[in-house]
mmCIF file of C-alpha atoms and ligand atoms in Angstrom:
data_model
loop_
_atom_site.group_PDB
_atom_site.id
_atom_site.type_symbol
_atom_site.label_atom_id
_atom_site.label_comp_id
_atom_site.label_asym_id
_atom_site.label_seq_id
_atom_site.Cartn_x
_atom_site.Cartn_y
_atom_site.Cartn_z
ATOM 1 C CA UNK A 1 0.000 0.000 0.000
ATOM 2 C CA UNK A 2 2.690 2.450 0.804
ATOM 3 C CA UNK A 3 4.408 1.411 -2.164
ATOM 4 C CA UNK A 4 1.390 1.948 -4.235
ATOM 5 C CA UNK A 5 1.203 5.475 -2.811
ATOM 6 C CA UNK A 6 4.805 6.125 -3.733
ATOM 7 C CA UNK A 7 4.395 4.892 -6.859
ATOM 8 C CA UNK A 8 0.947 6.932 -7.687
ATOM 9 C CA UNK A 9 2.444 9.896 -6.518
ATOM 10 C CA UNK A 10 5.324 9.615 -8.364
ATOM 11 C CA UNK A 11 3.068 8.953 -11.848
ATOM 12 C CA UNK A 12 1.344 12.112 -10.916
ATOM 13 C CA UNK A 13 4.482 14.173 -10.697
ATOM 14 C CA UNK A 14 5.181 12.880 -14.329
ATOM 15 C CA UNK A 15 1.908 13.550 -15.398
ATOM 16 C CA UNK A 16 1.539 17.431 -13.960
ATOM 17 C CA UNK A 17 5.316 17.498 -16.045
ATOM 18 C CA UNK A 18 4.339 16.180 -19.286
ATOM 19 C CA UNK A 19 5.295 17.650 -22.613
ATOM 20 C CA UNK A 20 4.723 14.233 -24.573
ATOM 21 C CA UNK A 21 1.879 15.813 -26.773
ATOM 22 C CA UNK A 22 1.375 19.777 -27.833
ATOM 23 C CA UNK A 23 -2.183 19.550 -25.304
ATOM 24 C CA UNK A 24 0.661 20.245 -22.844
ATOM 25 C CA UNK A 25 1.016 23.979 -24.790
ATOM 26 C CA UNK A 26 -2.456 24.764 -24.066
ATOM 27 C CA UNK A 27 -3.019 23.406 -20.237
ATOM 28 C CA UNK A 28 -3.673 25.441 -17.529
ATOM 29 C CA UNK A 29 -2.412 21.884 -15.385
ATOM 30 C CA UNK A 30 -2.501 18.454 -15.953
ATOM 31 C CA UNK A 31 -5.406 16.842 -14.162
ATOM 32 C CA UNK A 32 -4.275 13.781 -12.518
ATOM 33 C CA UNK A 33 -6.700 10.614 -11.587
ATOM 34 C CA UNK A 34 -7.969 11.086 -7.961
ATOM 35 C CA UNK A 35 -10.078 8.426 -5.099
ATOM 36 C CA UNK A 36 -9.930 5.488 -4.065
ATOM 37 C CA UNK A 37 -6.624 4.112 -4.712
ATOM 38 C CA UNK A 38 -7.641 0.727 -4.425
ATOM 39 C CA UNK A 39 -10.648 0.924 -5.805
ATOM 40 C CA UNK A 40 -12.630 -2.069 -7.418
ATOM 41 C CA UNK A 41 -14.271 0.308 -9.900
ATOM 42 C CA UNK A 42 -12.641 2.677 -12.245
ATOM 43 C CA UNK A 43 -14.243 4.697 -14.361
ATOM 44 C CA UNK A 44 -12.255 6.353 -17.330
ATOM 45 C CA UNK A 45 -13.424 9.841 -18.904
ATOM 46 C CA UNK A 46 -12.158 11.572 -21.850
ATOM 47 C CA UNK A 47 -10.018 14.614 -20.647
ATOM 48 C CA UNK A 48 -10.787 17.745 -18.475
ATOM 49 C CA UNK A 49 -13.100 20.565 -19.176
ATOM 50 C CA UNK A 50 -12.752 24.155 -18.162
ATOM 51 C CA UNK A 51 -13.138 24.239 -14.760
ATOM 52 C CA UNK A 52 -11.309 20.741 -13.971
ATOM 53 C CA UNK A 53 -8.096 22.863 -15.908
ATOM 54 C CA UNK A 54 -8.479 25.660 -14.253
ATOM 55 C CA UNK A 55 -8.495 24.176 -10.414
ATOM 56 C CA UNK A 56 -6.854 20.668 -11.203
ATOM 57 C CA UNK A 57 -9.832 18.022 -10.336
ATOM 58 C CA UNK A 58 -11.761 15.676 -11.908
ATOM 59 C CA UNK A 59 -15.266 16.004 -12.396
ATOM 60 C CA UNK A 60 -16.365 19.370 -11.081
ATOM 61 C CA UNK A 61 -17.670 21.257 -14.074
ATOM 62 C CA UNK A 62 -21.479 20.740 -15.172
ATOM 63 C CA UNK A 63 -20.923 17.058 -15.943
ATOM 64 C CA UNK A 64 -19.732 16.441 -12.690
ATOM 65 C CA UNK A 65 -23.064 16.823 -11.158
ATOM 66 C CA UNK A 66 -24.696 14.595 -13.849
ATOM 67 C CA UNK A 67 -21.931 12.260 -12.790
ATOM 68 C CA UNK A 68 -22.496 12.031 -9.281
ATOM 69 C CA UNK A 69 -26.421 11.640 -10.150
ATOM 70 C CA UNK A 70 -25.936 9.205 -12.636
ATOM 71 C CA UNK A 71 -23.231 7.074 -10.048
ATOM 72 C CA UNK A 72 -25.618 7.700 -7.291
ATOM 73 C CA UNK A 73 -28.706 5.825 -9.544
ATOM 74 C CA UNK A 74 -26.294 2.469 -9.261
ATOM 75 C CA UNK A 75 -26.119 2.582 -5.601
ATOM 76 C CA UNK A 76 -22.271 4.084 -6.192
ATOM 77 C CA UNK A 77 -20.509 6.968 -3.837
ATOM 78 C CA UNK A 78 -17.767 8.923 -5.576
ATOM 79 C CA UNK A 79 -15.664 7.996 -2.469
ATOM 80 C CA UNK A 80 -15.590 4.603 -3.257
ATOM 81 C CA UNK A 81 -14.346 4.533 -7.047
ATOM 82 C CA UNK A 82 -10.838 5.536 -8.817
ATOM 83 C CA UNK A 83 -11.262 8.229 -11.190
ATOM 84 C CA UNK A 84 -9.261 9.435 -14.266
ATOM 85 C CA UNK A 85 -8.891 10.635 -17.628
ATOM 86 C CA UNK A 86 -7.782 9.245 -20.997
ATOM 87 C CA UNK A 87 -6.500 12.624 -21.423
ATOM 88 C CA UNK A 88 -4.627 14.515 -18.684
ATOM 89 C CA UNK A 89 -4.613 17.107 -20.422
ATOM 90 C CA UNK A 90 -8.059 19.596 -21.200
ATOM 91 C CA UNK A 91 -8.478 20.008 -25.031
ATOM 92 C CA UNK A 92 -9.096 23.078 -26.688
ATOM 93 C CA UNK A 93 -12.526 24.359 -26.979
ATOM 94 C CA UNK A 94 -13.159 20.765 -26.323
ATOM 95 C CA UNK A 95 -12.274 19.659 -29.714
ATOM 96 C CA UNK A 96 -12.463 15.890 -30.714
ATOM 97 C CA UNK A 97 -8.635 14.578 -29.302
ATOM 98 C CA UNK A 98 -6.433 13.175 -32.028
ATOM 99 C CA UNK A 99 -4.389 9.355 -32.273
ATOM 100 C CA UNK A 100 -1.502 10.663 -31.888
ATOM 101 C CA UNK A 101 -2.503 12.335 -27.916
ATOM 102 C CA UNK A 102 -4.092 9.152 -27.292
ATOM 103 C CA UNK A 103 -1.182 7.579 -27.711
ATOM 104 C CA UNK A 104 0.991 9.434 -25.651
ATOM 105 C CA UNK A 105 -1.090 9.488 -22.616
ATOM 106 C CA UNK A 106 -2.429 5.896 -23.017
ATOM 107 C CA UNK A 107 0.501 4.989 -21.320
ATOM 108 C CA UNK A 108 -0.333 7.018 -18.245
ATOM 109 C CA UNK A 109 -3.809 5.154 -18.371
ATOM 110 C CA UNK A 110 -1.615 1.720 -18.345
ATOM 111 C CA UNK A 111 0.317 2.473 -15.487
ATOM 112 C CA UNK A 112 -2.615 4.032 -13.324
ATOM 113 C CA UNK A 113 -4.591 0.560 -14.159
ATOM 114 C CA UNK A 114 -1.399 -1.516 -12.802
ATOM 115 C CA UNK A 115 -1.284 0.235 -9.768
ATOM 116 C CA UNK A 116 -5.076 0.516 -8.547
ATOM 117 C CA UNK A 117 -5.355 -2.837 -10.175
ATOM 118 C CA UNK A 118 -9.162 -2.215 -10.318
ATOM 119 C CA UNK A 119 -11.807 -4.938 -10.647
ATOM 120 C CA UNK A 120 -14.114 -3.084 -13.295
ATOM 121 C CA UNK A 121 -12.838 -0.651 -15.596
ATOM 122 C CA UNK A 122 -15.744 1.632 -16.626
ATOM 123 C CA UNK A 123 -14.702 3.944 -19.666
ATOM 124 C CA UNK A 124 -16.986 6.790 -20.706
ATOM 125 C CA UNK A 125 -17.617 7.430 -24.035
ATOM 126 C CA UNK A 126 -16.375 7.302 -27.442
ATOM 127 C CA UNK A 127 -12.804 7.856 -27.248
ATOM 128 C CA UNK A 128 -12.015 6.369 -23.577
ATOM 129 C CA UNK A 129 -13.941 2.831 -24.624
ATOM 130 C CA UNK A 130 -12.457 2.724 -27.762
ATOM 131 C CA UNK A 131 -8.941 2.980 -26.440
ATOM 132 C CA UNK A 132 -9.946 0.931 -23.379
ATOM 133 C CA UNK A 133 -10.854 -2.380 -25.299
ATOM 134 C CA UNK A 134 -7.911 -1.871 -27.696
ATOM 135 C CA UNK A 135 -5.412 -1.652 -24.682
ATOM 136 C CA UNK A 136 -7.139 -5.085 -23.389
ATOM 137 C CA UNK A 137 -7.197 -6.977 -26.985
ATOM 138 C CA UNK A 138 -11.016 -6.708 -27.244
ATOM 139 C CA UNK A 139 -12.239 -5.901 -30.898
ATOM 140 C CA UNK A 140 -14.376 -2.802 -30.573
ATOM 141 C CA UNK A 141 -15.754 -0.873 -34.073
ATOM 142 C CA UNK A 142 -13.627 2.411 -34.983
ATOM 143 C CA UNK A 143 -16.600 4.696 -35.816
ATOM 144 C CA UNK A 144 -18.917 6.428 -33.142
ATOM 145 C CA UNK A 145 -22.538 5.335 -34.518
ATOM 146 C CA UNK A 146 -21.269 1.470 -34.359
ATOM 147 C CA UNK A 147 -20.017 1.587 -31.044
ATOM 148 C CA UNK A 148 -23.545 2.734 -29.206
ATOM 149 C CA UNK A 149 -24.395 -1.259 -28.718
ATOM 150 C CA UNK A 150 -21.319 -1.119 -26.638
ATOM 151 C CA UNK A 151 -22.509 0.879 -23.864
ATOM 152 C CA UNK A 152 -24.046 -0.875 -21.127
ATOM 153 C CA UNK A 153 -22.717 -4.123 -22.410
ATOM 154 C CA UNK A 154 -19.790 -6.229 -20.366
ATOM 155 C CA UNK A 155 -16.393 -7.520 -21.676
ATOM 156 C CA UNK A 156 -14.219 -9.827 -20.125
ATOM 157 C CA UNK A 157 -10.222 -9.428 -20.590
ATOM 158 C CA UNK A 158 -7.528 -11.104 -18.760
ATOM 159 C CA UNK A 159 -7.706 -10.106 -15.238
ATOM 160 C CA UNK A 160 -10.396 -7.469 -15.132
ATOM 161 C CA UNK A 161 -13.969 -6.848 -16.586
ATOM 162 C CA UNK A 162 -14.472 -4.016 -18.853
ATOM 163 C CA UNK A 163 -18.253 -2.092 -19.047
ATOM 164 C CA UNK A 164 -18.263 1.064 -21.195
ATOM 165 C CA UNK A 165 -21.194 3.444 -20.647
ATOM 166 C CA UNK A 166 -22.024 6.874 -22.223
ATOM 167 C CA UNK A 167 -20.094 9.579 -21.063
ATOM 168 C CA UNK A 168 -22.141 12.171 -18.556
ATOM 169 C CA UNK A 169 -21.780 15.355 -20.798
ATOM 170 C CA UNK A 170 -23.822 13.509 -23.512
ATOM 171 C CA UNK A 171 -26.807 14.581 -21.364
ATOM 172 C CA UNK A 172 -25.737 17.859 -21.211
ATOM 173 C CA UNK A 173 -25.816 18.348 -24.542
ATOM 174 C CA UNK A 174 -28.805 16.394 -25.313
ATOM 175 C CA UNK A 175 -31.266 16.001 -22.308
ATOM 176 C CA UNK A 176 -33.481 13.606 -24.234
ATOM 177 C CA UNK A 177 -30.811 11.102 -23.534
ATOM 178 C CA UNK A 178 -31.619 11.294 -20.155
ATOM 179 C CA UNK A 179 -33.559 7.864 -19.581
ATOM 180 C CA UNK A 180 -31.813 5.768 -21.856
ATOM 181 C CA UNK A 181 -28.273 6.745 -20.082
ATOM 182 C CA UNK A 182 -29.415 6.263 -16.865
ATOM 183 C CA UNK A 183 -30.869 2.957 -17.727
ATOM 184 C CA UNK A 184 -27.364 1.803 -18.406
ATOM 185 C CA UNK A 185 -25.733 3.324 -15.592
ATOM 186 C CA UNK A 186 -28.345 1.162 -13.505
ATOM 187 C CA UNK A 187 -26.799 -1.692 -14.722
ATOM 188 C CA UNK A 188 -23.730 -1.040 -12.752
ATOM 189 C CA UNK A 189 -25.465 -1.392 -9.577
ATOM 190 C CA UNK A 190 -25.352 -5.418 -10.681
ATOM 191 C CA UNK A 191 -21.537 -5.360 -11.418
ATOM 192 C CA UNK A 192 -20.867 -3.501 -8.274
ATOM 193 C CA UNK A 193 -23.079 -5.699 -5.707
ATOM 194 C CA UNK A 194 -22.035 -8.961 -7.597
ATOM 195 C CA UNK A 195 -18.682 -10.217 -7.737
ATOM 196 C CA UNK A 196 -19.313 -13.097 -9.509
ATOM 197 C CA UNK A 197 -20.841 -11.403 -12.430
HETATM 198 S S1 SF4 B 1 -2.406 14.957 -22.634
HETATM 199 FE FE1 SF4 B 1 -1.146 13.407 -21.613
HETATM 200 S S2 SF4 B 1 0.565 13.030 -23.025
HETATM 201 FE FE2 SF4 B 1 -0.369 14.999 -23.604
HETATM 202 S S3 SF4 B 1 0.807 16.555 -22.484
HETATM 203 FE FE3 SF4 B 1 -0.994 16.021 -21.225
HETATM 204 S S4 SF4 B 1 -0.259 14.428 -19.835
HETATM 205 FE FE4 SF4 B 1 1.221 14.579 -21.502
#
């Protein structure tokens, strides 16, 4: 445990350093993963938004309320889960991110993984479950209208179970989605209670 805390740390100090990809030119800071370190759960968003740049923490924009709603529906505190980016870095005016920055800070992702060694990893949209699967060998589609049937839906890799969902801000944008989205983050309440799922 103390080693794990050394060795978290000590990713984080690399990460708030980073000049791997230009998103580093445009940061206010590098937001690094924050909870439970030894979490069963982790869930995985895409990279921070305004407010997470501007004071360094994850989830406390607009979608961070969603978020908390949305974990709260499965019977889930924020206490009790890991949570991080695929992107430590914000992107500007929240553009789309690129291969080439997932890339570089995938291997932030792998490293965070390997230390909280987490039970369920629980990426949030597009990009994040995309990368996710690849990292774990799973065959996931590469365009975004393919890959809805993949939310809500459970994967089994070596050593850990994999459950995409949708990622909180697609509510924001579309309010419709509401029901459907929280429908799936229900099914996490199943996961979480049930080991042996
Ligand atoms: S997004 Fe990741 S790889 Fe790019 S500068 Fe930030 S920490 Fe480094």
């Amino acid at each position: 445990m103390e080693n794990q805390s050394r060795d978290l740390a000590r990713l984080h100090e690399e990460i708030r350093a980073c000049t791997r990809c230009p998103l580093h030119r445009t940061r206010t800071q590098a937001v690094c993963g924050e909870g439970n370190r030894r979490a069963r759960l982790m869930l995985i968003a895409q990279a921070p938004g305004e407010r997470e740049d501007r004071e360094g923490r994850m989830f406390i924009g607009p979608s961070g309320k969603i978020f908390e709603e949305l974990l709260e529906s499965a019977g889930i505190c924020r206490e009790d889960v890991y949570l991080t980016n695929l992107l430590k870095c914000r992107l500007p005016k929240n553009r789309r991110p690129r291969q080439d920055e997932i890339r570089a800070c995938s291997a932030y992702l792998k490293r965070e993984i390997l230390l909280v060694e987490p039970e369920i990893l629980v990426p949030l949209g597009f990009y994040a479950a995309r990368q996710v699967l690849k990292l774990f060998g799973v065959p996931a589609p590469q365009g975004r209208e393919a890959f809805k049937d993949f939310y809500g839906r459970l994967f089994l890799a070596p050593g850990v179970k994999i459950f995409p969902l949708p990622h909180p801000s697609c509510i924001l944008h579309n309010p419709t989605h509401k029901p459907g989205v929280l429908e799936k983050y229900r099914r996490l309440r199943t996961l979480w209670g049930n080991e042996s799922v």
